[in-house]
Structure formats: structure tokens, C-alpha cells
PDB file of C-alpha atoms in Angstrom:
ATOM      1  CA  MET A   9      -2.765  59.110  13.792  1.00 58.00           C
ATOM      2  CA  ARG A  10      -5.942  57.241  14.796  1.00 61.00           C
ATOM      3  CA  LYS A  11      -6.755  56.574  11.122  1.00 61.00           C
ATOM      4  CA  LEU A  12      -3.238  55.251  10.555  1.00 58.00           C
ATOM      5  CA  ILE A  13      -3.420  52.947  13.581  1.00 66.00           C
ATOM      6  CA  PHE A  14      -6.881  51.701  12.567  1.00 59.00           C
ATOM      7  CA  GLY A  15      -5.722  51.153   8.988  1.00 59.00           C
ATOM      8  CA  ILE A  16      -2.702  49.156  10.110  1.00 62.00           C
ATOM      9  CA  PHE A  17      -4.960  47.086  12.383  1.00 62.00           C
ATOM     10  CA  VAL A  18      -7.396  46.312   9.532  1.00 61.00           C
ATOM     11  CA  SER A  19      -4.556  45.323   7.208  1.00 63.00           C
ATOM     12  CA  GLY A  20      -2.947  43.266   9.974  1.00 65.00           C
ATOM     13  CA  VAL A  21      -6.145  41.293  10.527  1.00 65.00           C
ATOM     14  CA  ALA A  22      -6.525  40.709   6.781  1.00 61.00           C
ATOM     15  CA  ILE A  23      -2.900  39.562   6.427  1.00 63.00           C
ATOM     16  CA  TYR A  24      -3.312  37.240   9.439  1.00 59.00           C
ATOM     17  CA  PHE A  25      -6.295  35.433   7.929  1.00 60.00           C
ATOM     18  CA  LEU A  26      -4.606  35.253   4.529  1.00 65.00           C
ATOM     19  CA  SER A  27      -1.483  33.719   6.068  1.00 65.00           C
ATOM     20  CA  LYS A  28      -3.635  31.203   7.984  1.00 64.00           C
ATOM     21  CA  ASN A  29      -5.462  30.031   4.876  1.00 62.00           C
ATOM     22  CA  PHE A  30      -2.802  30.175   2.163  1.00 66.00           C
ATOM     23  CA  ASP A  31       0.604  28.590   1.835  1.00 63.00           C
ATOM     24  CA  ILE A  32       3.539  30.713   0.674  1.00 68.00           C
ATOM     25  CA  THR A  33       4.417  27.898  -1.741  1.00 68.00           C
ATOM     26  CA  GLU A  34       1.444  29.119  -3.812  1.00 66.00           C
ATOM     27  CA  PHE A  35       3.948  31.462  -5.436  1.00 70.00           C
ATOM     28  CA  GLU A  36       5.757  28.494  -6.957  1.00 73.00           C
ATOM     29  CA  ARG A  37       2.992  28.797  -9.578  1.00 70.00           C
ATOM     30  CA  LEU A  38       4.979  31.698 -11.052  1.00 73.00           C
ATOM     31  CA  GLU A  39       8.061  29.571 -11.790  1.00 71.00           C
ATOM     32  CA  GLY A  40       8.782  29.753 -15.495  1.00 70.00           C
ATOM     33  CA  LYS A  41       5.452  31.451 -16.265  1.00 78.00           C
ATOM     34  CA  ILE A  42       6.343  35.142 -16.157  1.00 84.00           C
ATOM     35  CA  ASN A  43       6.088  36.818 -19.551  1.00 88.00           C
ATOM     36  CA  TRP A  44       8.484  39.716 -19.039  1.00 88.00           C
ATOM     37  CA  TRP A  45       7.672  41.233 -22.424  1.00 91.00           C
ATOM     38  CA  ILE A  46       4.248  42.172 -21.016  1.00 91.00           C
ATOM     39  CA  PHE A  47       5.745  44.434 -18.334  1.00 92.00           C
ATOM     40  CA  PRO A  48       6.418  47.398 -20.692  1.00 93.00           C
ATOM     41  CA  LEU A  49       2.791  47.141 -21.875  1.00 93.00           C
ATOM     42  CA  LEU A  50       1.651  47.052 -18.252  1.00 92.00           C
ATOM     43  CA  PHE A  51       3.722  50.155 -17.565  1.00 93.00           C
ATOM     44  CA  LEU A  52       2.186  51.959 -20.550  1.00 93.00           C
ATOM     45  CA  SER A  53      -1.353  50.923 -19.580  1.00 91.00           C
ATOM     46  CA  ASN A  54      -0.890  52.387 -16.100  1.00 91.00           C
ATOM     47  CA  LEU A  55       0.465  55.587 -17.629  1.00 91.00           C
ATOM     48  CA  TRP A  56      -2.398  55.723 -20.133  1.00 91.00           C
ATOM     49  CA  ALA A  57      -4.960  55.393 -17.323  1.00 91.00           C
ATOM     50  CA  PHE A  58      -3.881  58.815 -16.068  1.00 93.00           C
ATOM     51  CA  VAL A  59      -4.925  60.486 -19.336  1.00 92.00           C
ATOM     52  CA  PRO A  60      -8.752  60.346 -18.930  1.00 92.00           C
ATOM     53  CA  PHE A  61      -8.261  60.691 -15.157  1.00 92.00           C
ATOM     54  CA  SER A  62      -6.354  63.968 -15.694  1.00 93.00           C
ATOM     55  CA  ILE A  63      -8.743  65.278 -18.346  1.00 93.00           C
ATOM     56  CA  ARG A  64     -11.600  64.812 -15.892  1.00 92.00           C
ATOM     57  CA  TRP A  65      -9.694  66.677 -13.172  1.00 92.00           C
ATOM     58  CA  TYR A  66      -8.853  69.418 -15.687  1.00 92.00           C
ATOM     59  CA  TYR A  67     -12.559  69.968 -16.358  1.00 90.00           C
ATOM     60  CA  LEU A  68     -13.548  69.618 -12.700  1.00 88.00           C
ATOM     61  CA  LEU A  69     -11.263  72.577 -11.987  1.00 88.00           C
ATOM     62  CA  GLU A  70     -12.851  74.412 -14.939  1.00 84.00           C
ATOM     63  CA  LYS A  71      -9.539  74.664 -16.838  1.00 88.00           C
ATOM     64  CA  LYS A  72      -7.962  76.766 -14.080  1.00 88.00           C
ATOM     65  CA  ILE A  73      -4.883  74.576 -14.321  1.00 88.00           C
ATOM     66  CA  SER A  74      -3.143  73.334 -17.462  1.00 89.00           C
ATOM     67  CA  PHE A  75      -3.535  69.729 -18.581  1.00 91.00           C
ATOM     68  CA  ALA A  76       0.178  69.200 -17.861  1.00 90.00           C
ATOM     69  CA  GLN A  77      -0.379  70.317 -14.251  1.00 90.00           C
ATOM     70  CA  ALA A  78      -3.428  68.075 -13.923  1.00 92.00           C
ATOM     71  CA  PHE A  79      -1.502  65.132 -15.403  1.00 94.00           C
ATOM     72  CA  THR A  80       1.642  65.447 -13.288  1.00 94.00           C
ATOM     73  CA  THR A  81      -0.169  66.077 -10.000  1.00 93.00           C
ATOM     74  CA  ALA A  82      -2.583  63.196 -10.696  1.00 93.00           C
ATOM     75  CA  ILE A  83       0.356  60.815 -11.092  1.00 94.00           C
ATOM     76  CA  ILE A  84       2.003  62.170  -7.940  1.00 94.00           C
ATOM     77  CA  GLY A  85      -1.232  61.864  -5.946  1.00 92.00           C
ATOM     78  CA  VAL A  86      -1.962  58.275  -6.976  1.00 90.00           C
ATOM     79  CA  GLY A  87       1.664  57.269  -6.445  1.00 90.00           C
ATOM     80  CA  LEU A  88       1.662  58.714  -2.937  1.00 89.00           C
ATOM     81  CA  ASN A  89      -1.639  56.965  -2.175  1.00 86.00           C
ATOM     82  CA  MET A  90       0.367  53.757  -2.441  1.00 85.00           C
ATOM     83  CA  VAL A  91       2.632  54.982   0.359  1.00 81.00           C
ATOM     84  CA  LEU A  92       0.677  57.405   2.560  1.00 78.00           C
ATOM     85  CA  PRO A  93      -2.257  56.375   4.780  1.00 71.00           C
ATOM     86  CA  ALA A  94      -5.834  57.694   4.487  1.00 68.00           C
ATOM     87  CA  ARG A  95      -5.464  58.593   0.787  1.00 76.00           C
ATOM     88  CA  GLY A  96      -2.816  61.122   1.717  1.00 80.00           C
ATOM     89  CA  GLY A  97      -1.728  61.395  -1.895  1.00 85.00           C
ATOM     90  CA  ASP A  98      -5.029  63.094  -2.764  1.00 88.00           C
ATOM     91  CA  LEU A  99      -4.347  65.750  -0.143  1.00 87.00           C
ATOM     92  CA  VAL A 100      -0.855  66.316  -1.566  1.00 89.00           C
ATOM     93  CA  ARG A 101      -2.394  66.689  -5.034  1.00 91.00           C
ATOM     94  CA  LEU A 102      -4.789  69.341  -3.727  1.00 89.00           C
ATOM     95  CA  ILE A 103      -1.984  71.269  -2.037  1.00 88.00           C
ATOM     96  CA  MET A 104       0.064  71.212  -5.248  1.00 89.00           C
ATOM     97  CA  ASN A 105      -2.906  72.370  -7.318  1.00 89.00           C
ATOM     98  CA  LYS A 106      -3.562  75.113  -4.777  1.00 87.00           C
ATOM     99  CA  ARG A 107      -0.013  76.303  -5.288  1.00 83.00           C
ATOM    100  CA  ASP A 108      -0.503  76.173  -9.070  1.00 78.00           C
ATOM    101  CA  THR A 109      -3.804  78.084  -9.098  1.00 78.00           C
ATOM    102  CA  GLU A 110      -4.201  79.917  -5.764  1.00 76.00           C
ATOM    103  CA  LEU A 111      -7.686  78.359  -5.568  1.00 78.00           C
ATOM    104  CA  PRO A 112      -9.030  77.980  -2.006  1.00 79.00           C
ATOM    105  CA  LEU A 113      -8.448  74.532  -0.531  1.00 78.00           C
ATOM    106  CA  THR A 114     -12.180  74.173   0.203  1.00 76.00           C
ATOM    107  CA  HIS A 115     -12.855  74.733  -3.518  1.00 77.00           C
ATOM    108  CA  LEU A 116     -10.462  71.913  -4.386  1.00 85.00           C
ATOM    109  CA  LEU A 117     -11.918  69.659  -1.681  1.00 83.00           C
ATOM    110  CA  SER A 118     -15.394  70.023  -3.168  1.00 81.00           C
ATOM    111  CA  ARG A 119     -14.045  68.948  -6.558  1.00 85.00           C
ATOM    112  CA  ILE A 120     -12.241  65.902  -5.232  1.00 86.00           C
ATOM    113  CA  PHE A 121     -15.453  64.908  -3.437  1.00 82.00           C
ATOM    114  CA  LEU A 122     -17.198  64.943  -6.817  1.00 83.00           C
ATOM    115  CA  GLU A 123     -14.329  62.950  -8.291  1.00 88.00           C
ATOM    116  CA  LYS A 124     -14.744  60.232  -5.665  1.00 85.00           C
ATOM    117  CA  VAL A 125     -18.510  60.100  -6.221  1.00 82.00           C
ATOM    118  CA  MET A 126     -17.896  59.617  -9.948  1.00 85.00           C
ATOM    119  CA  ASP A 127     -15.285  56.917  -9.304  1.00 87.00           C
ATOM    120  CA  LEU A 128     -17.482  55.009  -6.895  1.00 83.00           C
ATOM    121  CA  GLY A 129     -20.464  55.239  -9.222  1.00 83.00           C
ATOM    122  CA  SER A 130     -18.408  54.103 -12.220  1.00 86.00           C
ATOM    123  CA  VAL A 131     -16.872  51.155 -10.373  1.00 87.00           C
ATOM    124  CA  VAL A 132     -20.253  49.938  -9.088  1.00 83.00           C
ATOM    125  CA  VAL A 133     -21.865  50.198 -12.533  1.00 84.00           C
ATOM    126  CA  ILE A 134     -18.923  48.337 -14.123  1.00 87.00           C
ATOM    127  CA  GLY A 135     -18.937  45.674 -11.402  1.00 84.00           C
ATOM    128  CA  ALA A 136     -22.686  45.073 -11.692  1.00 81.00           C
ATOM    129  CA  THR A 137     -22.441  44.867 -15.487  1.00 83.00           C
ATOM    130  CA  ALA A 138     -19.583  42.347 -15.288  1.00 85.00           C
ATOM    131  CA  LEU A 139     -21.443  40.190 -12.738  1.00 81.00           C
ATOM    132  CA  PHE A 140     -24.619  40.008 -14.762  1.00 80.00           C
ATOM    133  CA  TYR A 141     -22.770  39.562 -18.072  1.00 81.00           C
ATOM    134  CA  MET A 142     -21.032  36.497 -16.659  1.00 81.00           C
ATOM    135  CA  GLY A 143     -24.265  35.196 -15.124  1.00 75.00           C
ATOM    136  CA  LEU A 144     -23.066  35.740 -11.557  1.00 69.00           C
ATOM    137  CA  GLY A 145     -25.812  38.088 -10.407  1.00 59.00           C
ATOM    138  CA  GLN A 146     -27.111  35.819  -7.650  1.00 59.00           C
ATOM    139  CA  SER A 147     -28.194  37.435  -4.394  1.00 55.00           C
ATOM    140  CA  LYS A 148     -25.132  36.139  -2.524  1.00 55.00           C
ATOM    141  CA  ASN A 149     -22.896  38.158  -4.850  1.00 58.00           C
ATOM    142  CA  LEU A 150     -24.886  41.371  -4.645  1.00 62.00           C
ATOM    143  CA  SER A 151     -24.387  42.407  -1.004  1.00 67.00           C
ATOM    144  CA  LEU A 152     -21.311  44.499  -1.818  1.00 62.00           C
ATOM    145  CA  LEU A 153     -23.126  46.076  -4.766  1.00 66.00           C
ATOM    146  CA  LEU A 154     -26.066  46.884  -2.516  1.00 71.00           C
ATOM    147  CA  LEU A 155     -23.837  48.532   0.094  1.00 69.00           C
ATOM    148  CA  SER A 156     -21.989  50.499  -2.576  1.00 67.00           C
ATOM    149  CA  THR A 157     -25.271  51.562  -4.155  1.00 72.00           C
ATOM    150  CA  LEU A 158     -26.560  52.846  -0.814  1.00 77.00           C
ATOM    151  CA  VAL A 159     -23.407  54.934  -0.411  1.00 71.00           C
ATOM    152  CA  ILE A 160     -23.832  56.328  -3.927  1.00 72.00           C
ATOM    153  CA  VAL A 161     -27.502  57.117  -3.283  1.00 78.00           C
ATOM    154  CA  GLY A 162     -26.515  58.981  -0.111  1.00 79.00           C
ATOM    155  CA  MET A 163     -23.952  61.023  -2.034  1.00 74.00           C
ATOM    156  CA  ILE A 164     -26.426  61.777  -4.826  1.00 77.00           C
ATOM    157  CA  VAL A 165     -29.037  62.892  -2.295  1.00 82.00           C
ATOM    158  CA  GLY A 166     -26.471  65.238  -0.760  1.00 80.00           C
ATOM    159  CA  LEU A 167     -25.536  66.673  -4.163  1.00 78.00           C
ATOM    160  CA  THR A 168     -29.230  67.073  -5.033  1.00 82.00           C
ATOM    161  CA  LEU A 169     -29.829  69.013  -1.842  1.00 83.00           C
ATOM    162  CA  VAL A 170     -26.924  71.337  -2.635  1.00 81.00           C
ATOM    163  CA  ARG A 171     -28.089  71.743  -6.236  1.00 80.00           C
ATOM    164  CA  TYR A 172     -31.845  72.253  -5.822  1.00 83.00           C
ATOM    165  CA  PHE A 173     -32.407  73.102  -2.153  1.00 85.00           C
ATOM    166  CA  LEU A 174     -29.505  75.430  -1.459  1.00 83.00           C
ATOM    167  CA  GLU A 175     -31.322  78.059   0.576  1.00 87.00           C
ATOM    168  CA  PRO A 176     -33.111  75.657   2.983  1.00 86.00           C
ATOM    169  CA  LEU A 177     -29.806  73.771   3.342  1.00 86.00           C
ATOM    170  CA  ARG A 178     -27.927  76.999   4.148  1.00 85.00           C
ATOM    171  CA  LYS A 179     -30.479  77.925   6.794  1.00 86.00           C
ATOM    172  CA  LEU A 180     -30.385  74.461   8.374  1.00 86.00           C
ATOM    173  CA  THR A 181     -26.574  74.339   8.356  1.00 84.00           C
ATOM    174  CA  LYS A 182     -26.382  77.831   9.832  1.00 84.00           C
ATOM    175  CA  LYS A 183     -28.669  76.780  12.693  1.00 84.00           C
ATOM    176  CA  LEU A 184     -26.656  73.617  13.359  1.00 84.00           C
ATOM    177  CA  PHE A 185     -23.393  75.595  13.505  1.00 82.00           C
ATOM    178  CA  GLY A 186     -25.125  78.108  15.758  1.00 81.00           C
ATOM    179  CA  ILE A 187     -26.146  75.345  18.161  1.00 82.00           C
ATOM    180  CA  ILE A 188     -22.525  74.216  18.563  1.00 82.00           C
ATOM    181  CA  GLY A 189     -21.324  77.814  18.877  1.00 78.00           C
ATOM    182  CA  LYS A 190     -19.563  77.959  15.490  1.00 76.00           C
ATOM    183  CA  HIS A 191     -21.882  80.373  13.664  1.00 74.00           C
ATOM    184  CA  SER A 192     -19.050  82.711  12.640  1.00 78.00           C
ATOM    185  CA  LEU A 193     -17.022  79.777  11.275  1.00 75.00           C
ATOM    186  CA  TYR A 194     -19.854  78.875   8.940  1.00 75.00           C
ATOM    187  CA  GLU A 195     -20.497  82.470   7.867  1.00 77.00           C
ATOM    188  CA  ASP A 196     -16.850  83.327   7.235  1.00 72.00           C
ATOM    189  CA  LYS A 197     -15.360  80.086   5.963  1.00 70.00           C
ATOM    190  CA  LEU A 198     -18.027  77.732   4.603  1.00 74.00           C
ATOM    191  CA  ASP A 199     -21.150  79.499   3.364  1.00 77.00           C
ATOM    192  CA  HIS A 200     -19.682  81.085   0.229  1.00 73.00           C
ATOM    193  CA  HIS A 201     -18.045  77.790  -0.736  1.00 71.00           C
ATOM    194  CA  LEU A 202     -21.399  76.003  -0.434  1.00 77.00           C
ATOM    195  CA  VAL A 203     -22.908  78.594  -2.764  1.00 78.00           C
ATOM    196  CA  GLU A 204     -20.034  78.234  -5.207  1.00 74.00           C
ATOM    197  CA  PHE A 205     -20.304  74.442  -5.131  1.00 73.00           C
ATOM    198  CA  SER A 206     -24.032  74.654  -5.890  1.00 80.00           C
ATOM    199  CA  SER A 207     -23.280  76.901  -8.842  1.00 75.00           C
ATOM    200  CA  PHE A 208     -20.815  74.353 -10.239  1.00 73.00           C
ATOM    201  CA  LEU A 209     -23.466  71.617 -10.126  1.00 76.00           C
ATOM    202  CA  GLN A 210     -25.707  73.634 -12.425  1.00 72.00           C
ATOM    203  CA  GLY A 211     -25.586  73.685 -16.217  1.00 67.00           C
ATOM    204  CA  ASP A 212     -23.176  71.516 -18.196  1.00 71.00           C
ATOM    205  CA  LYS A 213     -20.063  72.009 -16.044  1.00 74.00           C
ATOM    206  CA  LEU A 214     -20.449  68.523 -14.619  1.00 77.00           C
ATOM    207  CA  LEU A 215     -21.210  66.752 -17.910  1.00 80.00           C
ATOM    208  CA  ARG A 216     -17.701  66.369 -19.297  1.00 83.00           C
ATOM    209  CA  PRO A 217     -16.139  65.101 -16.044  1.00 85.00           C
ATOM    210  CA  VAL A 218     -18.908  62.493 -15.774  1.00 83.00           C
ATOM    211  CA  LEU A 219     -18.337  61.336 -19.355  1.00 84.00           C
ATOM    212  CA  TYR A 220     -14.639  60.732 -18.670  1.00 86.00           C
ATOM    213  CA  SER A 221     -15.274  58.582 -15.579  1.00 87.00           C
ATOM    214  CA  ILE A 222     -16.140  55.254 -17.239  1.00 86.00           C
ATOM    215  CA  PRO A 223     -13.229  55.447 -19.767  1.00 86.00           C
ATOM    216  CA  THR A 224     -10.851  56.111 -16.858  1.00 85.00           C
ATOM    217  CA  TRP A 225     -11.671  52.693 -15.438  1.00 89.00           C
ATOM    218  CA  VAL A 226     -12.554  50.581 -18.489  1.00 88.00           C
ATOM    219  CA  LEU A 227      -9.854  51.812 -20.880  1.00 83.00           C
ATOM    220  CA  GLY A 228      -7.248  52.388 -18.188  1.00 83.00           C
ATOM    221  CA  TYR A 229      -7.252  50.326 -15.026  1.00 88.00           C
ATOM    222  CA  ALA A 230      -9.130  47.296 -16.421  1.00 90.00           C
ATOM    223  CA  VAL A 231      -6.538  46.910 -19.176  1.00 91.00           C
ATOM    224  CA  SER A 232      -3.819  46.858 -16.516  1.00 92.00           C
ATOM    225  CA  TYR A 233      -5.651  44.126 -14.580  1.00 93.00           C
ATOM    226  CA  SER A 234      -5.935  42.078 -17.760  1.00 93.00           C
ATOM    227  CA  LEU A 235      -2.248  42.515 -18.655  1.00 93.00           C
ATOM    228  CA  ALA A 236      -1.206  41.522 -15.120  1.00 92.00           C
ATOM    229  CA  GLY A 237      -2.864  38.156 -15.677  1.00 90.00           C
ATOM    230  CA  ILE A 238      -1.012  37.630 -18.959  1.00 92.00           C
ATOM    231  CA  LEU A 239       2.231  38.675 -17.243  1.00 92.00           C
ATOM    232  CA  ILE A 240       2.083  35.651 -14.914  1.00 89.00           C
ATOM    233  CA  GLY A 241       0.574  33.177 -17.359  1.00 87.00           C
ATOM    234  CA  MET A 242      -2.908  33.490 -15.842  1.00 87.00           C
ATOM    235  CA  PRO A 243      -4.983  34.954 -18.698  1.00 87.00           C
ATOM    236  CA  LEU A 244      -8.338  36.515 -17.853  1.00 89.00           C
ATOM    237  CA  THR A 245     -11.323  37.409 -19.963  1.00 90.00           C
ATOM    238  CA  PHE A 246     -11.990  41.130 -20.058  1.00 91.00           C
ATOM    239  CA  PRO A 247     -15.233  40.793 -18.006  1.00 90.00           C
ATOM    240  CA  GLU A 248     -13.189  38.956 -15.355  1.00 91.00           C
ATOM    241  CA  ALA A 249     -10.661  41.809 -15.353  1.00 92.00           C
ATOM    242  CA  LEU A 250     -13.550  44.258 -14.894  1.00 91.00           C
ATOM    243  CA  LEU A 251     -14.857  42.214 -11.954  1.00 90.00           C
ATOM    244  CA  PHE A 252     -11.445  42.121 -10.267  1.00 91.00           C
ATOM    245  CA  MET A 253     -11.035  45.851 -10.876  1.00 91.00           C
ATOM    246  CA  PHE A 254     -14.389  46.451  -9.174  1.00 88.00           C
ATOM    247  CA  LEU A 255     -13.532  44.246  -6.199  1.00 87.00           C
ATOM    248  CA  GLY A 256     -10.042  45.715  -5.890  1.00 86.00           C
ATOM    249  CA  GLY A 257     -11.409  49.258  -6.020  1.00 84.00           C
ATOM    250  CA  MET A 258     -13.962  48.504  -3.320  1.00 80.00           C
ATOM    251  CA  GLY A 259     -11.334  46.701  -1.253  1.00 76.00           C
ATOM    252  CA  VAL A 260      -8.954  49.660  -1.075  1.00 74.00           C
ATOM    253  CA  ALA A 261     -11.902  51.891  -0.148  1.00 71.00           C
ATOM    254  CA  ILE A 262     -11.857  50.158   3.255  1.00 68.00           C
ATOM    255  CA  PRO A 263      -9.672  52.093   5.733  1.00 63.00           C
ATOM    256  CA  SER A 264      -6.422  50.140   5.819  1.00 64.00           C
ATOM    257  CA  ALA A 265      -2.664  50.492   5.806  1.00 67.00           C
ATOM    258  CA  PRO A 266      -1.047  52.369   2.922  1.00 68.00           C
ATOM    259  CA  SER A 267      -1.953  50.974  -0.536  1.00 68.00           C
ATOM    260  CA  GLY A 268      -4.637  48.685   0.913  1.00 72.00           C
ATOM    261  CA  ILE A 269      -2.322  45.777   1.645  1.00 76.00           C
ATOM    262  CA  GLY A 270      -4.237  42.762   2.913  1.00 77.00           C
ATOM    263  CA  VAL A 271      -7.745  44.022   2.171  1.00 83.00           C
ATOM    264  CA  PHE A 272      -6.954  44.330  -1.545  1.00 84.00           C
ATOM    265  CA  HIS A 273      -5.719  40.736  -1.625  1.00 83.00           C
ATOM    266  CA  ALA A 274      -8.791  39.505   0.246  1.00 85.00           C
ATOM    267  CA  ALA A 275     -11.081  41.341  -2.195  1.00 86.00           C
ATOM    268  CA  ILE A 276      -9.402  39.820  -5.251  1.00 89.00           C
ATOM    269  CA  ILE A 277      -9.449  36.327  -3.715  1.00 88.00           C
ATOM    270  CA  SER A 278     -13.197  36.695  -3.173  1.00 86.00           C
ATOM    271  CA  GLY A 279     -13.500  37.345  -6.905  1.00 87.00           C
ATOM    272  CA  PHE A 280     -11.703  34.081  -7.701  1.00 89.00           C
ATOM    273  CA  ILE A 281     -14.081  32.263  -5.351  1.00 87.00           C
ATOM    274  CA  ILE A 282     -17.100  33.871  -7.044  1.00 85.00           C
ATOM    275  CA  LEU A 283     -15.788  32.693 -10.411  1.00 86.00           C
ATOM    276  CA  GLY A 284     -15.204  29.170  -9.069  1.00 85.00           C
ATOM    277  CA  ARG A 285     -11.442  29.447  -9.582  1.00 86.00           C
ATOM    278  CA  ASP A 286      -8.674  28.379  -7.218  1.00 84.00           C
ATOM    279  CA  PRO A 287      -8.356  30.994  -4.425  1.00 85.00           C
ATOM    280  CA  GLY A 288      -4.631  30.170  -4.274  1.00 85.00           C
ATOM    281  CA  GLU A 289      -4.363  31.585  -7.777  1.00 87.00           C
ATOM    282  CA  GLY A 290      -6.227  34.629  -6.483  1.00 86.00           C
ATOM    283  CA  LEU A 291      -3.563  35.273  -3.840  1.00 87.00           C
ATOM    284  CA  VAL A 292      -0.796  35.053  -6.439  1.00 88.00           C
ATOM    285  CA  TYR A 293      -2.666  37.286  -8.901  1.00 91.00           C
ATOM    286  CA  ALA A 294      -3.561  39.868  -6.230  1.00 89.00           C
ATOM    287  CA  THR A 295       0.040  40.038  -5.032  1.00 88.00           C
ATOM    288  CA  VAL A 296       1.361  40.538  -8.563  1.00 89.00           C
ATOM    289  CA  VAL A 297      -1.230  43.231  -9.364  1.00 90.00           C
ATOM    290  CA  HIS A 298      -0.522  45.024  -6.091  1.00 88.00           C
ATOM    291  CA  LEU A 299       3.255  44.805  -6.458  1.00 88.00           C
ATOM    292  CA  THR A 300       3.362  45.912 -10.103  1.00 91.00           C
ATOM    293  CA  GLN A 301       1.006  48.822  -9.457  1.00 90.00           C
ATOM    294  CA  PHE A 302       3.107  49.873  -6.476  1.00 90.00           C
ATOM    295  CA  ILE A 303       6.350  49.782  -8.470  1.00 91.00           C
ATOM    296  CA  ILE A 304       4.918  51.478 -11.560  1.00 93.00           C
ATOM    297  CA  THR A 305       2.872  54.222  -9.896  1.00 92.00           C
ATOM    298  CA  THR A 306       5.525  55.178  -7.353  1.00 92.00           C
ATOM    299  CA  SER A 307       8.182  55.272 -10.106  1.00 94.00           C
ATOM    300  CA  LEU A 308       5.936  57.461 -12.259  1.00 94.00           C
ATOM    301  CA  ALA A 309       5.207  59.664  -9.240  1.00 93.00           C
ATOM    302  CA  LEU A 310       8.921  60.232  -8.650  1.00 93.00           C
ATOM    303  CA  VAL A 311       9.466  61.283 -12.277  1.00 93.00           C
ATOM    304  CA  ALA A 312       6.356  63.486 -12.228  1.00 93.00           C
ATOM    305  CA  TYR A 313       7.469  65.156  -8.998  1.00 91.00           C
ATOM    306  CA  LEU A 314      10.917  65.938 -10.434  1.00 92.00           C
ATOM    307  CA  TYR A 315       9.225  67.423 -13.513  1.00 90.00           C
ATOM    308  CA  TRP A 316       6.863  69.458 -11.307  1.00 87.00           C
ATOM    309  CA  ARG A 317       9.787  70.819  -9.281  1.00 86.00           C
ATOM    310  CA  TRP A 318      11.696  71.665 -12.475  1.00 85.00           C
ATOM    311  CA  THR A 319       8.767  73.575 -14.000  1.00 82.00           C
ATOM    312  CA  HIS A 320       8.228  75.527 -10.777  1.00 73.00           C
ATOM    313  CA  GLY A 321      11.917  76.314 -10.641  1.00 69.00           C
ATOM    314  CA  LYS A 322      11.724  77.696 -14.190  1.00 65.00           C
ATOM    315  CA  LYS A 323       8.736  79.868 -13.226  1.00 64.00           C
ATOM    316  CA  ILE A 324      10.610  81.326 -10.259  1.00 59.00           C
ATOM    317  CA  GLU A 325      13.643  82.044 -12.453  1.00 56.00           C
ATOM    318  CA  ASN A 326      11.455  83.830 -15.008  1.00 57.00           C
ATOM    319  CA  LYS A 327       9.788  85.940 -12.303  1.00 58.00           C
ATOM    320  CA  ASN A 328      13.166  86.940 -10.871  1.00 55.00           C
ATOM    321  CA  PHE A 329      14.460  87.732 -14.369  1.00 49.00           C
ATOM    322  CA  PHE A 330      11.633  90.166 -15.068  1.00 49.00           C
TER     323      PHE A 330
END
């Protein structure tokens, strides 16, 4: 509840400042400029983005679910993230995968942590590349990259400790839990999962998921950002689409109301300012991207959920039959 209230507050502040600085008549820019024939392509690009995303999740779970299960639950999770606070769709995805595989929830949580590290790392690398490619790598534009890089470094340090210094880490964690009187909780519920997580980080188990991370963003989401510009008669170069994808991804990482309303718009507008373009155009573009993604992903999530329910119903019927 506290996260929800804080998220609503953050989005409320962002919307307040946007409303103070931008006129609603900015949307008159769209009059007669919408290319409706692009919308089916935008729909397909959003659907396509789930393919590498699902393949990565399939390998993160070491093929313990089918690709169809990974694909449908990925769509459901992302769709619900547009509606539920605090990335609640990811939690729903884990619960559904737990039901599909009977894997422990802590096992699934460790995998989604890796997924988020890969996403953050990919987005920062893509954003930095786009900035420098367009000659925008001045120090004033690098503060967000620096902050993101520090977060990534912290995550990598944590993963390195788990991978190479497991035993000292287990001893330290055991002592810390002992100090707070939760020694049995660590021994019974957490220790074996830490060991299992360390085992996953060894060998080539992590290689394939890492390789699918960049294509997930470049060949999936960035294409959608580019098509959204064409949809409203505001064409973007592909590096610009990559930059907006980076800023949008970092914007929704800030705790905010469901689907990052307000903070997403502010992040995209900052990109237009960096590029020296009209920030009013940025508000229009951000709103269109946000609205189309909301409509498309939630619609896909509804269809995927109905399919998931149907397949589970068929499984139950088959079990009862035999």
C-alpha cells in the first residue's frame, strides 16, 4: 500500500508540472496527421518484441517451462504491469510459472532478478551508444547514464560475490540473520536457494539469456518507438528511437503510478530537449507511445490470459479422464 501511495504521489507531481508547462492544445498537432495504416505494424512490433523476451525467460528457467508458457505469461505480465503498481505483473507472471512448473517461488525470483539486471544493462548500453552516435555525449547528458551505471555495477558486484565468494557470503549472511534472531529462517528457507543461484551463474547457463537481451530491446521495443513516430506524422531516426526507448525505460523504473504515467512523459520530453526539438512535440509523442502501448499490451494480455486458462482447463480435463 505504501508503494502504491508513493507511486501515485510521484506520478501526481510529474503530471502537475507537465500540466503547468504544456498546453493541452499541443494535441492539435495530431489533426490530420495520423497514419492509421501504421497501427497494425505497431501492433505486430509489440507482439514481436515478446519473442526474444520469452526465449530469454525460457532459457533463464532452464527449459523447465515450454516456450508457449514463457510467451503467454510474458505477455500477461507486461500487460498487467501497465495496470498494477510496483511491477505487479511480474509477480503474477512468477505465480503463473510456479503453477506451470512447481518451481519454488524463490527460484523464480532469482531468475527475474537476473532478467532485470540484463534489461537495465542493455538499456544503458543502448542509450550510451545512441547518445555518442548522435554526438550528444556531453557531461550534462551523462548524469542519468552515470546513475544507471552505478546501479548496474552494484548488481554485478552482488552477482560476482554469489558466483565466486559463495562460502564467505553464506557465513556472513548467516551471522547477520543470527543477529536479528532469524537464523532458522535463513537455514530453512534461503540458504539452499543461494547455493542453487550460485550454481546457475556458473558455466554457460547465463550465456544464452544474455545474448537475447539486446535483440529484445533493439529489434523489439525500439521498432515500436520508431513506428509510433510515423503513426502521428513525427518521423524519427532509429538512433533517436533508441534514445527515447532508453529514457522511457529509465523513466518507468522510477516508482510511480501504474504504467509510469507522468514520469514516462517527463523522461521522453527530456529526450526532445536534449535533441533540441520542441518539447511540446515530446508531450504529444510520449502520450501517443504510452497510450498505444497500454492499449496493445493490455489487449494482448487479455487474449494470452484466455489462452492460458483454456490450456490449463484442457490439462485438468485430461487428468480427470485418465
